Tab-separated table of C-alpha atoms and ligand atoms in Angstrom:
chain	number	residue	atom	x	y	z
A	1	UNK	CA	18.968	17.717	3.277
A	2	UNK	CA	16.026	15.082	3.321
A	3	UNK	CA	13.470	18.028	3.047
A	4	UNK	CA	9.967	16.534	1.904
A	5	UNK	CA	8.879	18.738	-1.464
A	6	UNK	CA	5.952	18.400	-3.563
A	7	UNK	CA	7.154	16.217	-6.027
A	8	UNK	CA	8.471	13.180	-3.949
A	9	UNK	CA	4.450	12.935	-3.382
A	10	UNK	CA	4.209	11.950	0.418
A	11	UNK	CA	0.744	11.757	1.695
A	12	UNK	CA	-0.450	10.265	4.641
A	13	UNK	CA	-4.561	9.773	5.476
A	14	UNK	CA	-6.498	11.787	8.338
A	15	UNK	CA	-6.850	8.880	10.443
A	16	UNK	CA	-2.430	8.073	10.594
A	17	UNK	CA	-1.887	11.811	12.070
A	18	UNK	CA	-4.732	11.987	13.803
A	19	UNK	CA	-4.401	8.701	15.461
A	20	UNK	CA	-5.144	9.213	18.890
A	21	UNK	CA	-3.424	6.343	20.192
A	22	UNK	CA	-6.133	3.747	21.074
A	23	UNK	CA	-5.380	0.598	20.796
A	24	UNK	CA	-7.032	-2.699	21.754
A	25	UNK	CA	-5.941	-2.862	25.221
A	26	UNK	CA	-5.874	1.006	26.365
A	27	UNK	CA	-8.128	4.551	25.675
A	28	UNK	CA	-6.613	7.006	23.443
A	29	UNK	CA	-4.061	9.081	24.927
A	30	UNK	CA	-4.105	12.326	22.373
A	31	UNK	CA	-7.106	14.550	22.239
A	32	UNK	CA	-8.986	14.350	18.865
A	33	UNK	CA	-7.708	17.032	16.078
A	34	UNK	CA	-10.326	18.368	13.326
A	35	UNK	CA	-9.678	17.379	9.762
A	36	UNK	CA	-8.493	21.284	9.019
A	37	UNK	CA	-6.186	21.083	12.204
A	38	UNK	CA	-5.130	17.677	10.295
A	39	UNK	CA	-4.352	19.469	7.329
A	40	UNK	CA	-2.112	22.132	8.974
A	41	UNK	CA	0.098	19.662	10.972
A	42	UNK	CA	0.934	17.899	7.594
A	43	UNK	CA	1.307	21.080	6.007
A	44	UNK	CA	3.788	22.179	9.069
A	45	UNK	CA	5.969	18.938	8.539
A	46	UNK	CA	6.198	19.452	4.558
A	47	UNK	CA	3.651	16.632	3.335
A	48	UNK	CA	2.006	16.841	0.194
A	49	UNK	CA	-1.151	15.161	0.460
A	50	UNK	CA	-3.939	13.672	2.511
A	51	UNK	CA	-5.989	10.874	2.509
A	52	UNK	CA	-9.207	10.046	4.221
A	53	UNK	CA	-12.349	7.731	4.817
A	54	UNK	CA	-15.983	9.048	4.707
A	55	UNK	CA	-16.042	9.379	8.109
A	56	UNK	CA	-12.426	10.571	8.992
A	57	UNK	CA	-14.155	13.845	7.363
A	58	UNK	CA	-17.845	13.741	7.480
A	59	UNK	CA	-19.217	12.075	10.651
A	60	UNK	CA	-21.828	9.206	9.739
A	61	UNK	CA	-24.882	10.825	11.482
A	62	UNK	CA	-24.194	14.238	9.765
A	63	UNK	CA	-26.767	16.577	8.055
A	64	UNK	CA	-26.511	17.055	4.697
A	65	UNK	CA	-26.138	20.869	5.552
A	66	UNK	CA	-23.118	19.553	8.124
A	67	UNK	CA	-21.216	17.876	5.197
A	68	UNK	CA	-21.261	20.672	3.016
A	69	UNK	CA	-20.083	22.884	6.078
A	70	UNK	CA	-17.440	20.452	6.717
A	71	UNK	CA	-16.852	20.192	2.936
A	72	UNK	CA	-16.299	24.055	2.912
A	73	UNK	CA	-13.903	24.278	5.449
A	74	UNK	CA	-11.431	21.343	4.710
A	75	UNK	CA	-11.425	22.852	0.780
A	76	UNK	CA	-10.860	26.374	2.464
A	77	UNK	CA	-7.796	24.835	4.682
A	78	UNK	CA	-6.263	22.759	0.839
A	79	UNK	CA	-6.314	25.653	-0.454
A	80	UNK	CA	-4.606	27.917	2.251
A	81	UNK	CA	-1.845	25.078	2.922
A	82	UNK	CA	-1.553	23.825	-0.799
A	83	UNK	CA	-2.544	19.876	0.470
A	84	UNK	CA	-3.667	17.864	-2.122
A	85	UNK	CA	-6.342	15.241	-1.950
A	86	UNK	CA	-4.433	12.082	-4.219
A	87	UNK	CA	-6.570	9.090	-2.425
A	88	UNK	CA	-10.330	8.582	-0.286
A	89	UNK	CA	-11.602	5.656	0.955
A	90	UNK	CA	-14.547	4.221	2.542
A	91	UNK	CA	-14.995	3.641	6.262
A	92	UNK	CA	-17.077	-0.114	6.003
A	93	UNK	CA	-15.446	-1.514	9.213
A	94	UNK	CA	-16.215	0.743	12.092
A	95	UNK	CA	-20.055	1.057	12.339
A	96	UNK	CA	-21.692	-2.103	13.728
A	97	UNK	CA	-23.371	-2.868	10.828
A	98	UNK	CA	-20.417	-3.995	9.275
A	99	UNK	CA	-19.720	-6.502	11.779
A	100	UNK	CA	-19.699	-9.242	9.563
A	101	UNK	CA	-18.162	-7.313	6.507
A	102	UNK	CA	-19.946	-5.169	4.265
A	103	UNK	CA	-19.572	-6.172	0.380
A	104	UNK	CA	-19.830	-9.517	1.588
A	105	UNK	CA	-21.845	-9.256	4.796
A	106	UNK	CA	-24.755	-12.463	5.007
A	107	UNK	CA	-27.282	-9.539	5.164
A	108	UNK	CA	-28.070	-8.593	1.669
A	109	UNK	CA	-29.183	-5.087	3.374
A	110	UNK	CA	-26.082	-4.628	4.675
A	111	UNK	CA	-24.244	-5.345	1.174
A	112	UNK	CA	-26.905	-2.586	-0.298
A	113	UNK	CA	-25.996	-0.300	2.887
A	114	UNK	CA	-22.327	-0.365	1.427
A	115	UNK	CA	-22.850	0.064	-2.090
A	116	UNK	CA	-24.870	3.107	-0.698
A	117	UNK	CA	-21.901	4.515	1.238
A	118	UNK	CA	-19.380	4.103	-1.251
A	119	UNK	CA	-21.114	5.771	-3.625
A	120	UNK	CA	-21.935	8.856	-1.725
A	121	UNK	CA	-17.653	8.496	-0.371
A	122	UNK	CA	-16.975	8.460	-4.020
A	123	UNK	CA	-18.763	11.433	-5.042
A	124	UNK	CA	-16.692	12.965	-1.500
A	125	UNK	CA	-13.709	11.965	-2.229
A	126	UNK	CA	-13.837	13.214	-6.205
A	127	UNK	CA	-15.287	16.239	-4.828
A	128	UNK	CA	-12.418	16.725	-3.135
A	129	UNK	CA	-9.403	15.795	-6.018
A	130	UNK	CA	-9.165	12.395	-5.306
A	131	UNK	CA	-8.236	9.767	-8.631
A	132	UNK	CA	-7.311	7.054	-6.666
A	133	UNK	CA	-10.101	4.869	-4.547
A	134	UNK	CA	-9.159	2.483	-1.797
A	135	UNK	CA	-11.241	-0.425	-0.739
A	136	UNK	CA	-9.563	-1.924	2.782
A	137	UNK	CA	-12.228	-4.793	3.112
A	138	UNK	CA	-11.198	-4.592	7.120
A	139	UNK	CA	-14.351	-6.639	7.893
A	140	UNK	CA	-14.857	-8.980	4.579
A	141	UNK	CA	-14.151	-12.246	6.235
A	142	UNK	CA	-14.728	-14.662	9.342
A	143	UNK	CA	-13.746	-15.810	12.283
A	144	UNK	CA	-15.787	-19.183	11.683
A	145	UNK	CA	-15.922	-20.744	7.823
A	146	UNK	CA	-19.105	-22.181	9.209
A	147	UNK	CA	-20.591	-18.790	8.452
A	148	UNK	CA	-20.294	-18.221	4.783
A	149	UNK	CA	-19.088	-19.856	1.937
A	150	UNK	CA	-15.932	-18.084	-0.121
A	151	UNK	CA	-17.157	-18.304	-2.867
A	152	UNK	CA	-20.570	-16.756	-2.457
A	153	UNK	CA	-18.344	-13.921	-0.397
A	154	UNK	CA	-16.038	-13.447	-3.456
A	155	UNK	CA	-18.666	-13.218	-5.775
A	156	UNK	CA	-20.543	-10.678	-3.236
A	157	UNK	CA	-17.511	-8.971	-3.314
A	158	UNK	CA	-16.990	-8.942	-7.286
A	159	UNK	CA	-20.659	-7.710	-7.795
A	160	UNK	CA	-19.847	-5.003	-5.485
A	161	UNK	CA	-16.600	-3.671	-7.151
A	162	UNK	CA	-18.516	-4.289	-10.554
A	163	UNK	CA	-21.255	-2.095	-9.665
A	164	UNK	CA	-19.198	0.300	-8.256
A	165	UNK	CA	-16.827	0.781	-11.692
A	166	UNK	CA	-19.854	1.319	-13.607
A	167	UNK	CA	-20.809	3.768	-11.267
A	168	UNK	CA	-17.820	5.772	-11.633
A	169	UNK	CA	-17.826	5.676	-15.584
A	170	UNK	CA	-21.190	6.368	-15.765
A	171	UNK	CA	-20.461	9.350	-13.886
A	172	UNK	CA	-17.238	10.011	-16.049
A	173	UNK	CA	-15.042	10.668	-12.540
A	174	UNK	CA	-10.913	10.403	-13.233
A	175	UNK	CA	-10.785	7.710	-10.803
A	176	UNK	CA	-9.063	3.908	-10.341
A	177	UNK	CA	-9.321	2.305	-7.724
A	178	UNK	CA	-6.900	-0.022	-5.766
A	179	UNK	CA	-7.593	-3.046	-3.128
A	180	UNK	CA	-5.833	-2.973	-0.141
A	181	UNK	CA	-4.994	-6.735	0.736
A	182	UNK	CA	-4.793	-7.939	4.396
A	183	UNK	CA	-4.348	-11.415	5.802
A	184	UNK	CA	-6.560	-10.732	9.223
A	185	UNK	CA	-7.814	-8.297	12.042
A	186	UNK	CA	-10.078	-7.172	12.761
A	187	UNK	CA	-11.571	-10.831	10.947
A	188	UNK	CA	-10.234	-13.931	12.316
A	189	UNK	CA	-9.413	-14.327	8.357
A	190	UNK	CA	-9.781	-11.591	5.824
A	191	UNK	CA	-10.628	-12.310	2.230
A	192	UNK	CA	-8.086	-10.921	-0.464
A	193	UNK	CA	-5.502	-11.746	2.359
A	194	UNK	CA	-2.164	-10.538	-0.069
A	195	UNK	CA	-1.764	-8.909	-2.791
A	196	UNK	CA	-1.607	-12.082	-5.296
A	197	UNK	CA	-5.205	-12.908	-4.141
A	198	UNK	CA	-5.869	-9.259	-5.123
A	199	UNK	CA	-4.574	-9.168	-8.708
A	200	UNK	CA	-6.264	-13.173	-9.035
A	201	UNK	CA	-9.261	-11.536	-8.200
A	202	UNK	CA	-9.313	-8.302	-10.447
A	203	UNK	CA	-8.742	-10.471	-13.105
A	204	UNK	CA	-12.507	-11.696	-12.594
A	205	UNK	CA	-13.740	-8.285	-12.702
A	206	UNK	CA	-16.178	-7.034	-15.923
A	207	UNK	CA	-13.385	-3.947	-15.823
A	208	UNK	CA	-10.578	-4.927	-14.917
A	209	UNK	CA	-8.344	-2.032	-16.056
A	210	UNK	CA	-10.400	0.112	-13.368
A	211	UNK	CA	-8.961	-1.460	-10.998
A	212	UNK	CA	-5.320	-2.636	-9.337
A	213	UNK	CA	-3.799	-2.632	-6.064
A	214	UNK	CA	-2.888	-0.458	-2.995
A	215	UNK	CA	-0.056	-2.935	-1.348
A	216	UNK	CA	0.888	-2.244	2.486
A	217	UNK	CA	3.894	-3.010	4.446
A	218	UNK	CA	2.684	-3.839	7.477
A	219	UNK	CA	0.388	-6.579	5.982
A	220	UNK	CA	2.062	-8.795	3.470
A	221	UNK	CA	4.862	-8.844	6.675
A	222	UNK	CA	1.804	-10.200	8.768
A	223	UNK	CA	1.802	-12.960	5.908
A	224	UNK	CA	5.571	-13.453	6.234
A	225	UNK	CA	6.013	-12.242	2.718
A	226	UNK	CA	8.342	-10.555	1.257
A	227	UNK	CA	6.922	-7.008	0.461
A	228	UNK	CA	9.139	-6.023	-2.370
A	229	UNK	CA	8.206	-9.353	-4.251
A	230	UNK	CA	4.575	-8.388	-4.054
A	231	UNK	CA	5.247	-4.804	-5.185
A	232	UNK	CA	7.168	-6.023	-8.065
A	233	UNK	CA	4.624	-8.712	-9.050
A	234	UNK	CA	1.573	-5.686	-9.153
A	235	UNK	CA	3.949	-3.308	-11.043
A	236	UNK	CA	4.634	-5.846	-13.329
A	237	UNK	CA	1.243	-6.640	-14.117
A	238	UNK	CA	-0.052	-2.890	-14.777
A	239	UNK	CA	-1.561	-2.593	-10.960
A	240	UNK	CA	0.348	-1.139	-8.606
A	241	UNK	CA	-1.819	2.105	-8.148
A	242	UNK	CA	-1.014	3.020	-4.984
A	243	UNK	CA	1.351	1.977	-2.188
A	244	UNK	CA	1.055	1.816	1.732
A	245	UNK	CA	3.964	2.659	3.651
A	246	UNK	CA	5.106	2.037	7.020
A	247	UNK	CA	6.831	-0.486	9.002
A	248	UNK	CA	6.402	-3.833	11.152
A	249	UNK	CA	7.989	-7.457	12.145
A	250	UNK	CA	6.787	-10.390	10.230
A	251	UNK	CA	3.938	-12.529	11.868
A	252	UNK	CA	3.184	-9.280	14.678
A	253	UNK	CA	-0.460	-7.683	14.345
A	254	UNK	CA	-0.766	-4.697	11.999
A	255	UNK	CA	1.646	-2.336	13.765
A	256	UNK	CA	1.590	0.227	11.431
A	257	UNK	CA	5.280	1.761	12.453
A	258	UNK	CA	6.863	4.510	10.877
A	259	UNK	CA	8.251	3.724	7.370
A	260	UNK	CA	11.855	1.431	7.463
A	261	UNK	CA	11.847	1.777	11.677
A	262	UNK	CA	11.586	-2.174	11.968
A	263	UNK	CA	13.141	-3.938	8.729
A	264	UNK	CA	15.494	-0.854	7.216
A	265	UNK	CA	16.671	-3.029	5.498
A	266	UNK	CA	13.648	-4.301	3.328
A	267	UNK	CA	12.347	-0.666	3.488
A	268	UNK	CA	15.748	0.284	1.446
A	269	UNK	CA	14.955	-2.751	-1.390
A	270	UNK	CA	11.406	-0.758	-1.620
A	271	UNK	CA	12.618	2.589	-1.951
A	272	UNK	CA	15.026	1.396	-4.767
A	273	UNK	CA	12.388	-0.720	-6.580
A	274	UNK	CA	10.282	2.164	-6.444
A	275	UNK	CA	12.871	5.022	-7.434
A	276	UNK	CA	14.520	2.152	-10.115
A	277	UNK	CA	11.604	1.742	-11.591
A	278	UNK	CA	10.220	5.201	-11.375
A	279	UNK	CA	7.093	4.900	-9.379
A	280	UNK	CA	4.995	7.758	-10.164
A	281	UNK	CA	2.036	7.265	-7.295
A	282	UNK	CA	1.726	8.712	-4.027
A	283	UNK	CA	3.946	8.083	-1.487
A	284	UNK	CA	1.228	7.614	1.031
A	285	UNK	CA	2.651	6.625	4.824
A	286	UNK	CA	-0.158	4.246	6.126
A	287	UNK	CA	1.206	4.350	9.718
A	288	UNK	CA	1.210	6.253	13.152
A	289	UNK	CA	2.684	7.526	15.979
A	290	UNK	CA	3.243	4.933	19.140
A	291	UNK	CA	0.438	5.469	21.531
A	292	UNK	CA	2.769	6.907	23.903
A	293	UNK	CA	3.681	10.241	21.852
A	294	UNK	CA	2.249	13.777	22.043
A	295	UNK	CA	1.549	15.886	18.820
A	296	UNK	CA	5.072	17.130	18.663
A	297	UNK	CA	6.337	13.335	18.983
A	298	UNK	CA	3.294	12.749	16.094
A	299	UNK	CA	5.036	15.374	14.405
A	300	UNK	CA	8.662	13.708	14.391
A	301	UNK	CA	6.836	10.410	13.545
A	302	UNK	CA	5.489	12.416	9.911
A	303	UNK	CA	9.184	13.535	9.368
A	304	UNK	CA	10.831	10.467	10.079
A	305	UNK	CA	8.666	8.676	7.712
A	306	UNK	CA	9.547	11.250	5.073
A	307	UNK	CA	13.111	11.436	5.882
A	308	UNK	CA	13.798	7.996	5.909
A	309	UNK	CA	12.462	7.370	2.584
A	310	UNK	CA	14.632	10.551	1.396
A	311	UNK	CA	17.751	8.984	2.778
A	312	UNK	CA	17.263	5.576	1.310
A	313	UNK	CA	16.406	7.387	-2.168
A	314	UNK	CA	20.032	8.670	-1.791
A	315	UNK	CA	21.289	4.998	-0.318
A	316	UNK	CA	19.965	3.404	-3.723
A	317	UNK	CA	21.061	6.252	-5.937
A	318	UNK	CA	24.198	5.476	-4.070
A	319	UNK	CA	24.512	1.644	-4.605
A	320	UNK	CA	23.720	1.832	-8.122
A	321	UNK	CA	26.671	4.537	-8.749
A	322	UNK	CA	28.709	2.122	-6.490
A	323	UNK	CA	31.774	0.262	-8.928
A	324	UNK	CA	33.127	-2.473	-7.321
A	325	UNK	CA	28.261	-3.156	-6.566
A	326	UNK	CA	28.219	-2.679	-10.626
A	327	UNK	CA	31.236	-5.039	-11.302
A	328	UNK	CA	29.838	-7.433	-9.051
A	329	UNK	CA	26.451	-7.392	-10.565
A	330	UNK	CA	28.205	-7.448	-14.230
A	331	UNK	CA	29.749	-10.705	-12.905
A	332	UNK	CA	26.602	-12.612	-11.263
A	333	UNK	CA	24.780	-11.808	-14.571
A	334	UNK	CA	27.274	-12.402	-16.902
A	335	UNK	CA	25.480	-13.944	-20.176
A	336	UNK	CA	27.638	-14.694	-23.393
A	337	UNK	CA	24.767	-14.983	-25.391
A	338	UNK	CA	25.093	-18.621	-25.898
A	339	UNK	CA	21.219	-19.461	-24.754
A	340	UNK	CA	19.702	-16.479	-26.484
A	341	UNK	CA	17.927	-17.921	-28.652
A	342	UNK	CA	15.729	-19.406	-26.339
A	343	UNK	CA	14.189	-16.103	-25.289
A	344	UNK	CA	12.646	-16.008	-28.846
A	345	UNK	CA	10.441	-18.880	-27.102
A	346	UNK	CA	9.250	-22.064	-28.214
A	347	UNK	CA	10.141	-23.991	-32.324
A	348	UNK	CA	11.202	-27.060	-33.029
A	349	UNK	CA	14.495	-25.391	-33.865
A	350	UNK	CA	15.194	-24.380	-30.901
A	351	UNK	CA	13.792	-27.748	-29.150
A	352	UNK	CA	16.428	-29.477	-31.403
A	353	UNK	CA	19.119	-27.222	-30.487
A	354	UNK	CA	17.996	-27.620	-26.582
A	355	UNK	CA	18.117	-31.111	-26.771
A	356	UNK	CA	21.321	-31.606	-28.948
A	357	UNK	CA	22.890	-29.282	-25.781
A	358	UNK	CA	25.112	-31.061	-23.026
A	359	UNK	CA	25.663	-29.359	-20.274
A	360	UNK	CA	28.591	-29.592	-17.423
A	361	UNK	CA	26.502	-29.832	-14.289
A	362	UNK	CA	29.610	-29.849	-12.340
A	363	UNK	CA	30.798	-26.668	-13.236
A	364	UNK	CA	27.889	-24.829	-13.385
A	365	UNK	CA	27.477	-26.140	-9.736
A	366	UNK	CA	30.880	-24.393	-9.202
A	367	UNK	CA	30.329	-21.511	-10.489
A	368	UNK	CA	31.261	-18.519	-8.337
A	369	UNK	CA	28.924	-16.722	-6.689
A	370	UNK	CA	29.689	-13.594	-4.534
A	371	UNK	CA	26.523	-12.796	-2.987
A	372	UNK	CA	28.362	-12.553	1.085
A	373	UNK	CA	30.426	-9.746	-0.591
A	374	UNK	CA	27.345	-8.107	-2.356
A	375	UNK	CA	25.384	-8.653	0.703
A	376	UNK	CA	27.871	-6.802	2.529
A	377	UNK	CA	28.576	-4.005	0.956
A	378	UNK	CA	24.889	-3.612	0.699
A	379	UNK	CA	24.958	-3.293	4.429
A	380	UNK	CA	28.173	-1.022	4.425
A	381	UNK	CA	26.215	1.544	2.239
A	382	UNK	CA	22.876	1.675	4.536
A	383	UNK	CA	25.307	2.106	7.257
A	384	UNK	CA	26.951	4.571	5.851
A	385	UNK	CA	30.643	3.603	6.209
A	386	UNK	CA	31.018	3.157	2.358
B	401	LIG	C1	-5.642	0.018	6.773
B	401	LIG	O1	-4.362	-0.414	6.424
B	401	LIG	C2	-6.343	0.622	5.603
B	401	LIG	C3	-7.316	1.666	6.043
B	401	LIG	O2	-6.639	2.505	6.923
B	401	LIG	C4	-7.607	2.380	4.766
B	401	LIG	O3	-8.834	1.925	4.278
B	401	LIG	C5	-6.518	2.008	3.812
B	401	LIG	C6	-6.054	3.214	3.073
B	401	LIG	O4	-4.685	3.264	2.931
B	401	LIG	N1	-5.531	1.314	4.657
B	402	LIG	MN1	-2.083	-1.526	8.407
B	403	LIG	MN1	-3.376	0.605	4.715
């Protein structure tokens, strides 16, 4: 029961495994494991696919004789394990150049600096299977809004994605790519803070159907937001690419827990938007271990991310099938048909009609409304006594 398989698609990226448990106030407390030892762990725990930046795979200072070496040998462990390569990204926050962004750094070297790098992680990551493209803009922000004006940053930024999608169809690569919203950290404020800034901005873009969105947890929860919302707005419009999963509180840094460990709860209303509405992306678990586990802990942390989804798969497929959950669903959205026309839209017909309607506020504000009992049994089936 709960045992990952290929097709549910769970990935997770080079850098969520191989975390080594560093964190802002402490060193890292697991010794560093090579991409290909990467690969074997997630083939070990059942995963399907893995994700990386540039330089998750290929250091930055390495030879061109070093990346093909490295190259060689992560291909050589995909194929002996079967791992797929779904997603790659671009590492544009780590090296100090970057320190005040990259696409929209001041330094018009350092914007030309990142187009370079993406480029050459594009060519990597389609190399390597990839036909989805992240762009995490960690460090496109401030800390003061003394420092640069948004909108020369978002029109740094939109030259830089534009350039970029011409790139990859002039090259004819499979490949969409999806921005990864975040309200802040490591910048004071990040630009494209949620994922309705996101799909604003694509709309701007000279290709717009390149591009859509790679939503995260742990991130619209910084925001407050509710994650589900945001999903369903970027499926809705087209752009829901690719999904990061894990887990956090709302207004807590970018904890990055294991998928439905916090908020089980809001992790379940995922997993059946994205089973309901047949989600056909990756899966991809955005998250890691607590700096206090070993590799076998790291190891339980991959499985419980996989399980949990798994088990709230079967806690949606079991509160659809649920009666007395369809009855009362019937009954909230009971609809005799009586305002139907006015989902034909706007004619002075039906303006006549709308205005020649009375309505009985008072029982309408009566109406019935079982939501406590809905709620309930909601809770009943994710604790598994129904
Ligand atoms: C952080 O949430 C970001 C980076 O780890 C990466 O660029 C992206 C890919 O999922 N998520
Ligand atoms: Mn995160
Ligand atoms: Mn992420």
């Amino acid at each position: 029961m709960y045992e990952p398989k290929p097709e549910h698609k769970f990935s997770f990226g080079l850098w969520t495994v191989g975390n080594r448990g560093r964190d802002p106030f402490g060193e890292p407390t697991r010794a560093a494991l090579t991409p290909v030892q990467l690969v074997h762990l997630l083939a070990e725990v059942g995963a399907w696919g893995v994700n990386f930046h540039d330089n998750d795979l290929v250091p930055i200072d390495a030879t061109p004789a070093e990346r093909d070496q490295i190259v060689r040998d992560f291909k050589a462990a995909l194929a002996a394990t079967g791992i797929v390569v779904p997603m790659a990204t671009t590492n544009l926050f780590s090296d100090p150049i970057f320190k005040d962004g990259a696409f929209t750094s001041n330094d018009p070297a350092v914007r030309a600096y990142a187009l370079q790098k993406t480029i050459n992680a594009i060519d990597l990551g389609v190399e390597l299977g990839a036909t989805v493209y992240v762009f995490w803009g960690g460090r496109e922000g401030t800390e003061s809004d003394s420092t640069k004006n948004p909108l020369d940053a978002l029109k740094r930024y939109r030259e830089a994605i534009n350039f970029l999608c011409a790139y990859v169809k002039d090259q004819g690569y499979n490949l969409r790519f999806a921005l990864e919203p975040k309200p802040n950290e490591p910048r004071g404020h990040i630009f494209l803070p949620t994922v309705g800034d996101a799909l604003a901005f694509i709309a701007t873009l000279d290709y717009p159907d390149m591009v859509g969105v790679n939503p995260e947890v742990a991130h619209e929860h910084m925001a407050g937001l509710n994650f589900v919302h945001g999903v369903a707005m970027a499926h809705a419009a087209g752009k829901l690419f690719h999904i990061d999963l894990n887990d956090q509180l709302f207004g807590r840094y970018d904890q990055d827990f294991r998928f439905g460990s916090v908020m089980p709860k809001q992790a379940f209303y995922l997993v059946k938007f994205l089973e309901d509405v047949g989600y056909s992306g990756s899966r991809h678990f955005d998250a890691h271990a607590y700096r206090s586990s070993n590799y076998e802990d790291v190891k339980a942390f991959a499985r419980g991310c996989m399980r949990t989804y798994l088990i709230l798969k079967e806690k949606a497929a079991q509160f659809n099938a649920d009666p007395e959950v369809q009855q009362l669903l019937a009954e909230i959205n009971a609809d005799d048909g009586t305002f139907s026309y006015l989902s034909a839209g706007y004619s002075r017909e039906t303006l006549a009609k709308l205005r020649a309607t009375t309505f009985d506020r008072a029982a309408l504000g009566q109406r019935d409304l079982p939501y406590e009992r809905l709620d309930q049994i909601t809770l009943e089936i994710l604790l598994g006594v129904r």
